[in-house]
CSV table of C-alpha atoms in Angstrom, one decimal:
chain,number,residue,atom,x,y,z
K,1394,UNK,CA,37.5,99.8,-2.2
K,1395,UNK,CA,38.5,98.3,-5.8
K,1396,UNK,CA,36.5,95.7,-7.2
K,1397,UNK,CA,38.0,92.0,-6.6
K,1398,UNK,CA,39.0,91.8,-10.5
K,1399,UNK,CA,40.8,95.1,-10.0
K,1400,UNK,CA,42.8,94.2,-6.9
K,1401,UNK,CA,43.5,90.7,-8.3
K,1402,UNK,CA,45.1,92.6,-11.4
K,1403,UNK,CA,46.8,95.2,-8.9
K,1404,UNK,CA,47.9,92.1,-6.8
K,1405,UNK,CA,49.5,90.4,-10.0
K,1406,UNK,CA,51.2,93.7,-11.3
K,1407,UNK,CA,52.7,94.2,-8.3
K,1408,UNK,CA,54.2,91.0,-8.1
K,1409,UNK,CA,55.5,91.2,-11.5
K,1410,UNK,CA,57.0,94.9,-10.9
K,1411,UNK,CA,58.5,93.7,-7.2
K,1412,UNK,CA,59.9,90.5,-9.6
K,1413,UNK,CA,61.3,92.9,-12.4
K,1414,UNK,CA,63.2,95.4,-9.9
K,1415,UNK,CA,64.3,92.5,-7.4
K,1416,UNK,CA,66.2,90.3,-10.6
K,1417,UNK,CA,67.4,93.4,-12.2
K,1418,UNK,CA,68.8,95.1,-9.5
K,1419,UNK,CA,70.5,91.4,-8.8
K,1420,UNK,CA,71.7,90.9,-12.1
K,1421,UNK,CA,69.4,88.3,-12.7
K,1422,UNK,CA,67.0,87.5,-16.0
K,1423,UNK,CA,63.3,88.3,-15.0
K,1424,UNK,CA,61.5,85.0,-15.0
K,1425,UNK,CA,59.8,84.5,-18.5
K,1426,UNK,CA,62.2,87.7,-20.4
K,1427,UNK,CA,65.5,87.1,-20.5
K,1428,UNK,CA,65.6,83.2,-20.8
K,1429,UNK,CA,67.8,81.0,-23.3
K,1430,UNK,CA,66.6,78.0,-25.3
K,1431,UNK,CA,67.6,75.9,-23.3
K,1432,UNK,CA,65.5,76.9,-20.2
K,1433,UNK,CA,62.7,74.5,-21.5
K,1434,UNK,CA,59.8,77.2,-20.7
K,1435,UNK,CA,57.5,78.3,-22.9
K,1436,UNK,CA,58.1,77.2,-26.6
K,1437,UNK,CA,61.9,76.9,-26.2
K,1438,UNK,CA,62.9,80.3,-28.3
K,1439,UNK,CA,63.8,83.8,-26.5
K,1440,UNK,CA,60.9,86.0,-25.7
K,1441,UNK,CA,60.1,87.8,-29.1
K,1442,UNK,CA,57.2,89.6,-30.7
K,1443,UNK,CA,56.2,88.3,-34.2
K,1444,UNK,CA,53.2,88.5,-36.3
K,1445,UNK,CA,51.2,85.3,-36.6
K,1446,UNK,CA,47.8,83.5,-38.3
K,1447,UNK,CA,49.0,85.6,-42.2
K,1448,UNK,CA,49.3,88.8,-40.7
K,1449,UNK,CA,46.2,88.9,-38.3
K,1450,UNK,CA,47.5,88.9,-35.2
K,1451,UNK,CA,50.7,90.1,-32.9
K,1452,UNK,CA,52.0,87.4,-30.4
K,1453,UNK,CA,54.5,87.6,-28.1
K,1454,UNK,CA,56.5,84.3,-27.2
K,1455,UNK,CA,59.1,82.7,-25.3
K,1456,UNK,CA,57.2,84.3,-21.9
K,1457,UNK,CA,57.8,81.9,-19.1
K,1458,UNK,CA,55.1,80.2,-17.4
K,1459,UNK,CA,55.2,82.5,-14.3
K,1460,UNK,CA,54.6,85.9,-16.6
K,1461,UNK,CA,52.0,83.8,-18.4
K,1462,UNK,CA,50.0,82.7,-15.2
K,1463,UNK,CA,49.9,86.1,-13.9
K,1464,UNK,CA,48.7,87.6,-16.8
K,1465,UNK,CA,46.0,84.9,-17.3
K,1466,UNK,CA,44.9,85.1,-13.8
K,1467,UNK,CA,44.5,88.8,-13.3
K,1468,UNK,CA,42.1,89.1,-16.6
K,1469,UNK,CA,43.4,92.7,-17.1
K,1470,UNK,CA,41.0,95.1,-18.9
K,1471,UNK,CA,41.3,96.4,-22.7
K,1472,UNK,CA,42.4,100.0,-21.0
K,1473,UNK,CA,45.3,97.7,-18.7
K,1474,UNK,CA,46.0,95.5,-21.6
K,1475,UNK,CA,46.8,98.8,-24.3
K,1476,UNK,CA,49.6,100.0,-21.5
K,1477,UNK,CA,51.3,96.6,-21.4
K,1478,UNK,CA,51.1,95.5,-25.3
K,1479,UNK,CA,50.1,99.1,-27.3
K,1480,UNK,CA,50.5,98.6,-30.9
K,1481,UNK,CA,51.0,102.0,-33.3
K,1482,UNK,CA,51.7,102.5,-36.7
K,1483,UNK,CA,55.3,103.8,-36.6
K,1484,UNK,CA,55.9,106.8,-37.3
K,1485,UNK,CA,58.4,109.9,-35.8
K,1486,UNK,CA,55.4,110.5,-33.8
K,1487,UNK,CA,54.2,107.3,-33.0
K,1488,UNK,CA,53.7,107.9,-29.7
K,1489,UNK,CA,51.2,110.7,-30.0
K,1490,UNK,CA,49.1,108.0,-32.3
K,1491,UNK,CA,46.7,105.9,-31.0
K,1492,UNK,CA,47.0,102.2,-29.8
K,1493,UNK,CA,45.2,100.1,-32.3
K,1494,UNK,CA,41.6,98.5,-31.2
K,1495,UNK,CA,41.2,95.0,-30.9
K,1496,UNK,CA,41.4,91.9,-28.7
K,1497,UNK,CA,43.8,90.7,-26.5
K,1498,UNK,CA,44.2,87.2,-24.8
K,1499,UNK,CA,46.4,84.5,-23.4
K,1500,UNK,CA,46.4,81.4,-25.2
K,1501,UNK,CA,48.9,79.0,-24.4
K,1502,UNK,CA,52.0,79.9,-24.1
K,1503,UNK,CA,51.9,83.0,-25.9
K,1504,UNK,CA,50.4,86.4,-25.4
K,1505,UNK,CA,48.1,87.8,-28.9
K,1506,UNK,CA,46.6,90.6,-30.0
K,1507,UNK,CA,44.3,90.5,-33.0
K,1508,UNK,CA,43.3,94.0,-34.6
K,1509,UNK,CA,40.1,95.4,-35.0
K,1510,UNK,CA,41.2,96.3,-38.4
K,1511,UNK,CA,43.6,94.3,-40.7
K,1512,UNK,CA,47.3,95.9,-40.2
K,1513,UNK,CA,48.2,97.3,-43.7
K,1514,UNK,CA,50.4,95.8,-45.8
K,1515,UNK,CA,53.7,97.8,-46.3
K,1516,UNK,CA,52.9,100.0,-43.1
K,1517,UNK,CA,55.7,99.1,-40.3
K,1518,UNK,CA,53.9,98.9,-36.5
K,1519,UNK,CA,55.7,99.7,-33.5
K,1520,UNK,CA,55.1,96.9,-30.6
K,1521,UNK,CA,56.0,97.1,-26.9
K,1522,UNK,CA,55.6,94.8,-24.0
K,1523,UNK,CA,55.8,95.5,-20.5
K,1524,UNK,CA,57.3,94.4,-18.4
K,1525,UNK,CA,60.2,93.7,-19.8
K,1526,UNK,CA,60.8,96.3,-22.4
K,1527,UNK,CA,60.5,94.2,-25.3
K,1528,UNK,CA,59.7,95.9,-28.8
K,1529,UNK,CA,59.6,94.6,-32.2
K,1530,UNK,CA,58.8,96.8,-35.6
K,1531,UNK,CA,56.6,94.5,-38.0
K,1532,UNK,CA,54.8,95.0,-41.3
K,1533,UNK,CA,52.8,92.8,-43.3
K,1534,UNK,CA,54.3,92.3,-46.9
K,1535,UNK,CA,52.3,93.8,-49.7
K,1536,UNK,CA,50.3,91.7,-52.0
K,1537,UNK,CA,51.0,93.2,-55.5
K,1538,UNK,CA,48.8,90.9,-57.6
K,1539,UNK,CA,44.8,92.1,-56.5
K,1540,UNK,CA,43.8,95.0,-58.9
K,1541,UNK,CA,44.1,98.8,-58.0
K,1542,UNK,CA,41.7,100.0,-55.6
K,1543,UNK,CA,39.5,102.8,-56.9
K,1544,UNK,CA,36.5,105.4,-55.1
K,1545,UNK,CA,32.9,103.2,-56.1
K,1546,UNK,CA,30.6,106.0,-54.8
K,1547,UNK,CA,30.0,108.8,-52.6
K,1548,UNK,CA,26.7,109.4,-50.6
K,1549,UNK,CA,24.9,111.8,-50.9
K,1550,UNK,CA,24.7,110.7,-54.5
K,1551,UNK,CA,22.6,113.2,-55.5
K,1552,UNK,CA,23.6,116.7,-57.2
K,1553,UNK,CA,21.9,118.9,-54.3
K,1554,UNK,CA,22.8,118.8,-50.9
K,1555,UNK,CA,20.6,121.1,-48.0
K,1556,UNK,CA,23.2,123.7,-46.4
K,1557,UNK,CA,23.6,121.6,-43.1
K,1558,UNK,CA,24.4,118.3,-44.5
K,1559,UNK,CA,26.4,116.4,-41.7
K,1560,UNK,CA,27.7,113.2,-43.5
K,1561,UNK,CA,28.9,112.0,-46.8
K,1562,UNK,CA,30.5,108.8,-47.1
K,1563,UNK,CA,33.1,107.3,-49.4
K,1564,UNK,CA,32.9,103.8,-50.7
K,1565,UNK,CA,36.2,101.6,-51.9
K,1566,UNK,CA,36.5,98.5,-53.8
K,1567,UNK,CA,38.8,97.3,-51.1
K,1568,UNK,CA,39.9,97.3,-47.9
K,1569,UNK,CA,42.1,101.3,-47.3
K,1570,UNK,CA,44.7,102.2,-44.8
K,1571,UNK,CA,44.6,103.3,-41.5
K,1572,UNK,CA,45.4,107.0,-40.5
K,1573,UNK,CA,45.9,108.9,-43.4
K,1574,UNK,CA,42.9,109.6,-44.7
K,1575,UNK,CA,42.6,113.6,-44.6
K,1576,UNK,CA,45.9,114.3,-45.8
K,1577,UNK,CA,44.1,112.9,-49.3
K,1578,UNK,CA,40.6,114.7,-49.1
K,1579,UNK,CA,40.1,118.4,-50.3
K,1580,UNK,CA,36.8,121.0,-50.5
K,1581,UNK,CA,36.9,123.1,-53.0
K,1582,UNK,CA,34.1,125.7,-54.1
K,1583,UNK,CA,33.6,125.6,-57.8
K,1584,UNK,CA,36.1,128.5,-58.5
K,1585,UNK,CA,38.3,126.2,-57.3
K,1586,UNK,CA,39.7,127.9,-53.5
K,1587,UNK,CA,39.8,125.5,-50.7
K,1588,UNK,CA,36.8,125.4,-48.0
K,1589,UNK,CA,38.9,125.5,-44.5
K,1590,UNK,CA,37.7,123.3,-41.7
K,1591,UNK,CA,34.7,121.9,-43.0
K,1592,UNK,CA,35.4,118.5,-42.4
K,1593,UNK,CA,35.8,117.3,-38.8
K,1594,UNK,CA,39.2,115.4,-38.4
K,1595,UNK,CA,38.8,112.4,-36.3
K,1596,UNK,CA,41.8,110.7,-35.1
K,1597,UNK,CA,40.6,107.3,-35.1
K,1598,UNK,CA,39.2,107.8,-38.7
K,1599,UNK,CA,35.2,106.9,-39.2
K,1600,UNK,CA,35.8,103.4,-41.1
K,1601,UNK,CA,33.2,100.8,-41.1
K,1602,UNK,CA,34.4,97.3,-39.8
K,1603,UNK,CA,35.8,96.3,-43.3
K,1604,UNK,CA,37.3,99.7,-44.1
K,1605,UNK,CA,35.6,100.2,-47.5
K,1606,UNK,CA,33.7,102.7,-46.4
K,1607,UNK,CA,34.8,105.8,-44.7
K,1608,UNK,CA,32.4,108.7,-43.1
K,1609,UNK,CA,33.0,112.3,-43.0
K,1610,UNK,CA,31.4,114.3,-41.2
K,1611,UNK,CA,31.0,117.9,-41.2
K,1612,UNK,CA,32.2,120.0,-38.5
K,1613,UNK,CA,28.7,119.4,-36.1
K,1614,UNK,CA,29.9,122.5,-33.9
K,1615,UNK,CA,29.9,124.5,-37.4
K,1616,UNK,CA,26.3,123.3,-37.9
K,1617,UNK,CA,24.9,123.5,-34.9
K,1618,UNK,CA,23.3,127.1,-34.6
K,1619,UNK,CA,24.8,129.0,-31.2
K,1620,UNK,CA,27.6,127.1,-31.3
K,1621,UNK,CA,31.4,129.1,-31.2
K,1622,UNK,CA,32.3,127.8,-34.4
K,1623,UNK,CA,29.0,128.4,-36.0
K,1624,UNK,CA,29.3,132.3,-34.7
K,1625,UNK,CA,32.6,131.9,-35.8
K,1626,UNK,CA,33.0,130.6,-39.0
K,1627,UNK,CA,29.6,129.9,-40.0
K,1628,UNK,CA,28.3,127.0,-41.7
K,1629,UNK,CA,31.1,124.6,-44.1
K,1630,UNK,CA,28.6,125.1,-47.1
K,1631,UNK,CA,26.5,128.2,-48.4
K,1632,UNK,CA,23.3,128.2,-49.7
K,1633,UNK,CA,23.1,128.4,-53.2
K,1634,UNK,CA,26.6,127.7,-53.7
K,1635,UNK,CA,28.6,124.5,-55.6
K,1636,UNK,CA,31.3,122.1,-54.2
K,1637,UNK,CA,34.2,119.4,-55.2
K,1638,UNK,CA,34.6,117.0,-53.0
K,1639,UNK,CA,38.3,116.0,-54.2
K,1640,UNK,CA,40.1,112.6,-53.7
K,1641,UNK,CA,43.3,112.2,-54.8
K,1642,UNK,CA,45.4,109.4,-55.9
K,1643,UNK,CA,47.9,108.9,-53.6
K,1644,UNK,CA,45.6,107.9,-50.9
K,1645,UNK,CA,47.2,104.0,-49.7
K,1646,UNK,CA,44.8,101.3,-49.9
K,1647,UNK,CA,45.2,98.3,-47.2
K,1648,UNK,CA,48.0,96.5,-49.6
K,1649,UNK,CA,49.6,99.8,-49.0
K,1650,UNK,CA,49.7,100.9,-52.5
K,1651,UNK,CA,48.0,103.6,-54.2
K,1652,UNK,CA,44.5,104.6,-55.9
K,1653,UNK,CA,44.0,103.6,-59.6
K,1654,UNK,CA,42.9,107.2,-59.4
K,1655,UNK,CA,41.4,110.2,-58.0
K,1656,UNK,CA,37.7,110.7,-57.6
K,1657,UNK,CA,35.7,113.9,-57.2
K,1658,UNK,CA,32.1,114.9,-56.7
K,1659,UNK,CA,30.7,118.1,-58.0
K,1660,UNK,CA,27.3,118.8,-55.7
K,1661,UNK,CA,25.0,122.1,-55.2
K,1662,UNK,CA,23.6,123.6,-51.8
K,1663,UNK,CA,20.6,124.8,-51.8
K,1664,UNK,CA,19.0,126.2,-47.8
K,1665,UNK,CA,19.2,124.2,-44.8
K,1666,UNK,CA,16.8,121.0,-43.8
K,1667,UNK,CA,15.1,121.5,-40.3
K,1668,UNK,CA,12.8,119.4,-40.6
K,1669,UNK,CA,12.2,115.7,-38.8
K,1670,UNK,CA,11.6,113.3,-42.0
K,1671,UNK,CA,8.0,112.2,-41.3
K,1672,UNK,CA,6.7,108.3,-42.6
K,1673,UNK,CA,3.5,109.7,-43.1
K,1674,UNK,CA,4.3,111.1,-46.5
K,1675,UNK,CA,6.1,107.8,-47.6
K,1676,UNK,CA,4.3,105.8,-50.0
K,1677,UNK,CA,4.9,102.2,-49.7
K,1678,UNK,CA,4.3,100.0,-52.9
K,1679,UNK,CA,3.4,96.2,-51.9
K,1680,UNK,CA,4.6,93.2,-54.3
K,1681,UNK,CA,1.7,90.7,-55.5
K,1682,UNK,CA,1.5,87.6,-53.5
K,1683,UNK,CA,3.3,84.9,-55.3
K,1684,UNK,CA,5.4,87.3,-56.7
K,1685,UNK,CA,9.0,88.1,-56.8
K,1686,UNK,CA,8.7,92.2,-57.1
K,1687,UNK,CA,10.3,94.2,-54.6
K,1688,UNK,CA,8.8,95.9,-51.9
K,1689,UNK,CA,9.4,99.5,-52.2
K,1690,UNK,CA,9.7,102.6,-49.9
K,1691,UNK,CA,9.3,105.7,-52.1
K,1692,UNK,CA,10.7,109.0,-49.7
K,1693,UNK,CA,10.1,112.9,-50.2
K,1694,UNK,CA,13.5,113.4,-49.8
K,1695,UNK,CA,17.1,111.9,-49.8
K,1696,UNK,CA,17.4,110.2,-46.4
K,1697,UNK,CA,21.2,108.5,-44.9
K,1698,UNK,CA,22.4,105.9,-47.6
K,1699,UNK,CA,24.2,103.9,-44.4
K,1700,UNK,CA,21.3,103.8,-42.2
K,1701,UNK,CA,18.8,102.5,-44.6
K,1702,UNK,CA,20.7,99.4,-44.8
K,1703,UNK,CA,19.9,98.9,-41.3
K,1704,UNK,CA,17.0,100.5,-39.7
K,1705,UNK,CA,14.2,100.0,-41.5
K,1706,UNK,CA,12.7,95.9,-41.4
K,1707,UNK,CA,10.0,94.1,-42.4
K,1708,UNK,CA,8.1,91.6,-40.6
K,1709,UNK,CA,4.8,89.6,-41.2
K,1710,UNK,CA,2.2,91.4,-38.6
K,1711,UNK,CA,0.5,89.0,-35.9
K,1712,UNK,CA,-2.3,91.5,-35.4
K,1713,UNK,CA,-1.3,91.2,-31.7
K,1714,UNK,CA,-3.8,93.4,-29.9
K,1715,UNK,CA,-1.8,94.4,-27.7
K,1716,UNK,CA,0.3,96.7,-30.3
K,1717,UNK,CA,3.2,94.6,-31.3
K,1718,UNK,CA,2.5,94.0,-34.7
K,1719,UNK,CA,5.8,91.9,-35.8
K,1720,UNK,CA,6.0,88.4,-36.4
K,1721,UNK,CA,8.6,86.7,-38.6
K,1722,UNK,CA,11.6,88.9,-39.8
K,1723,UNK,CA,11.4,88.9,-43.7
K,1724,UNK,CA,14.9,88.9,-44.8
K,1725,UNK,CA,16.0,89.7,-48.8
K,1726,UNK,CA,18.3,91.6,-50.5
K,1727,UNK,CA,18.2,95.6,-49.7
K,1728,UNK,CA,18.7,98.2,-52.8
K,1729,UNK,CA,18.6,102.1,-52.4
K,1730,UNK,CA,18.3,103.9,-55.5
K,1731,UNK,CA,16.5,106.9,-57.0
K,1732,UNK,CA,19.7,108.9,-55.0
K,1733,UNK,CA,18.7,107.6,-51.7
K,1734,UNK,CA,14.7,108.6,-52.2
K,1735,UNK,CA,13.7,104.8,-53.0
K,1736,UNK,CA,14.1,101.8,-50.8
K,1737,UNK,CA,13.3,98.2,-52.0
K,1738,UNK,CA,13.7,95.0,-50.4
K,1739,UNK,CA,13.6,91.9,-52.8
K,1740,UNK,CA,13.1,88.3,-51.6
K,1741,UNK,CA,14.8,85.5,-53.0
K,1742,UNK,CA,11.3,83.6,-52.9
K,1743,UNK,CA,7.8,85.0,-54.0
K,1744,UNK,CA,6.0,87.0,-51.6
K,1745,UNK,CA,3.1,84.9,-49.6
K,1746,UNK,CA,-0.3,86.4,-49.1
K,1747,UNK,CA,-0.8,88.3,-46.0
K,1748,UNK,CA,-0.5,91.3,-43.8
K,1749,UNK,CA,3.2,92.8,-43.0
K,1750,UNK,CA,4.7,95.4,-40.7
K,1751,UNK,CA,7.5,97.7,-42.0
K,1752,UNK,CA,9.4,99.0,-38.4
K,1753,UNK,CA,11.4,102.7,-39.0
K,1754,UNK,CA,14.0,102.9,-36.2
K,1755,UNK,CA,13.7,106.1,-34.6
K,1756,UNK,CA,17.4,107.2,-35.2
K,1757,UNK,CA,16.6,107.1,-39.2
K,1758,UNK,CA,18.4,110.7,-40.4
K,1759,UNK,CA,17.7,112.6,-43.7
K,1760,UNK,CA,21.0,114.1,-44.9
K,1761,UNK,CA,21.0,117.3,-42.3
K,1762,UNK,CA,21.3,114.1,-39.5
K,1763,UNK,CA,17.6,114.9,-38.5
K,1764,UNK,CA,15.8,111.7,-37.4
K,1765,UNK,CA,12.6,110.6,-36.4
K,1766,UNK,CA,12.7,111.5,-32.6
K,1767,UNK,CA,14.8,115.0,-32.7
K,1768,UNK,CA,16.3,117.6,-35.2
K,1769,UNK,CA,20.1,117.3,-35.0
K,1770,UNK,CA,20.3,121.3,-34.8
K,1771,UNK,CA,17.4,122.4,-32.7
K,1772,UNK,CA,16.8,125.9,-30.3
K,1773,UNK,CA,17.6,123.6,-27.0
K,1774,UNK,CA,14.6,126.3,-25.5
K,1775,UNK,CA,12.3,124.3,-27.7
K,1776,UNK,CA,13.7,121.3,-27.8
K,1777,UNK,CA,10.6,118.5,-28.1
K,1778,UNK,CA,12.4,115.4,-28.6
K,1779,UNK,CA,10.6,112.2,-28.2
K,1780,UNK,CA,11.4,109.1,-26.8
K,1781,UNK,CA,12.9,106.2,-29.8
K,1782,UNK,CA,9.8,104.1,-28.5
K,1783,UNK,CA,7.7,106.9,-28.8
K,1784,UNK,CA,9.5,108.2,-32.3
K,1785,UNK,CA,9.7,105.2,-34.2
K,1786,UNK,CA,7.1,104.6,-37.0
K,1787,UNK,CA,5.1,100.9,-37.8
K,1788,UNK,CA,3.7,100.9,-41.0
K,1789,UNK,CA,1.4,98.3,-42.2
K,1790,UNK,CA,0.9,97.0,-45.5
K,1791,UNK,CA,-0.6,93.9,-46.9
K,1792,UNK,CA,0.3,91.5,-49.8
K,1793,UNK,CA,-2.4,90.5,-52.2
């Protein structure tokens, strides 16, 4: 047997379907579609989808009351809710795309969806609603007046790579479009003949919430020793070997117009990192109490740029015996340098006097995706992963 919510929502579509057929096969408007002006319901126009709150959200209006309490009552789920209202970036084959993420809900008198990510100015979206077979194309107009977007950075910024790197990550000035992004993104060795099928296409695009960041990844089934593709085709970069990663210009930014201009990064390979990285051989370099100085984490090797902004934190240590060391967060301002080999955390008040606790998240990676509890390519015969709780790494350090 369903769940109650489930045969609520069942319940409710059924009704609506029976409705739909029934009127229709009469001759008759479905209750909430095909109404006049004058019918009084809802906010007095047709039903119509239109884009609404500057361009950050979809609504649908002019629904009846009936359509409106159904939907409201039966609380369908985001997979039920992307049938009846999907939202695609048109296209010839828009209907091999994917929905757009986000959040749907009733409000009112009107059905809305609000994207995950902003829709892209100058891109035109392909809306339908069921029941009722209503569709719409909308686009957001382009804002002409911000500056050009242009390529900041890209991580790994150092000039040597190990031979199973797994990510590298692209920073914007701005916000960049949706669903294009590897038609503008080439490997070439450094005679100048493209790498095939190094990077791992993903549909959905690896953008972080802003989209100013994108991450690539390298094929993992190319990296990961055993594997077909790894038989196959053998690792995306060779030891010893140099690489461009190209960008080029005509990559759309989210006002839907183009890069000031391309980027590229020139790196080296040298042979492949198997190893977990190990806090042991960090050296940690306390501030003075009373002092503004950063705290700084000084690695052996380049460890992943996006991660450091998040997993490691420091906290003033209790000296609880029972092993939980953290007290207070201490929150400051987080800069990597040194090519992702120095970490330092500045406070925007002088450091008190005292004893601290630096936590390391177990899922830390150095640039071959390796991280505290496992190696990201390991002989599954031997695999001795830990446990996060067990992995993860409390360093103390005091302030004098």
């Amino acid at each position: 047997m369903g769940s109650t919510k489930s045969r609520r929502w069942a319940g409710a579509l059924v009704a609506l379907a029976a409705a739909f057929f029934v009127w229709r096969g009469m001759g008759l408007p479905v209750p909430g579609l095909d109404r006049s002006p004058a019918d009084g319901d809802g906010d007095g126009g047709p039903p119509r989808i239109e884009l609404a709150e500057g361009g950050a959200a979809v609504v649908v209006l002019g629904l009846g009351q009936t359509l409106i309490d159904a939907l409201s009552s039966s609380a369908p789920s985001t997979a039920r809710w992307q049938a009846l209202f999907p939202i695609r970036i048109a296209s010839a084959a828009s209907n091999d795309l994917p929905v757009m993420l986000g959040e749907y809900a009733v409000e009112e008198d009107r059905v809305v969806f609000r994207p995950r990510f902003a829709l892209m100015p100058g891109t035109s979206y392909r809306v339908r609603f069921d029941p009722g077979s209503l569709e719409a194309e909308l686009s957001v107009p382009r804002d002409t007046s911000a500056p050009r977007t242009r390529v900041v950075q890209i991580y790994p910024s150092g000039p040597i790579v190990p031979m199973n790197l797994l990510k590298m990550y692209v920073h914007f000035s701005a916000p960049m479009s949706f669903g294009e992004a590897y038609q503008h993104i080439r490997l070439r060795t450094a005679s100048g003949e493209l790498v095939p099928d190094a990077i791992l296409e993903v549909l959905e695009e690896l953008w972080d919430p802003e989209r100013r960041r994108l991450t690539l990844l390298f094929d993992p089934g190319r990296i990961k020793r055993d594997l077909e593709p790894n038989l196959t085709l053998g690792l995306p970069l060779r030891d010893g070997e140099s690489y461009v990663l190209e960008i080029d210009e005509g990559w759309r930014d989210g006002s839907g117009r183009p890069l000031a201009e391309g980027f590229s990064k020139t790196f080296s390979v040298e042979a492949a990192d198997r190893v977990s990285p190990d806090t042991d051989t960090w050296v940690i370099r306390a501030p003075a109490s009373g002092s503004r100085e950063a705290l700084e984490i000084v690695f052996p090797e380049p460890m992943d740029r996006a991660l450091l902004d998040r997993l490691i934190t420091v906290s003033t240590d209790r000296g609880d015996r029972r092993g939980d060391r953290r007290g207070e967060r201490v929150e400051g301002r987080i800069e990597v340098t040194d090519h992702e080999t120095v970490w330092r955390l500045t406070l925007d008040r002088p450091w008190d006097a005292g004893r601290y606790v630096i936590d390391v998240n177990a899922n830390l990676e150095d640039l071959a995706g390796n991280n505290l509890a496992s190696l990201f390519d390991v002989d599954l015969s031997q695999d001795v992963r830990l446990s996060d709780v067990e992995a993860q790494a409390r360093l103390p350090f005091e302030v004098r």
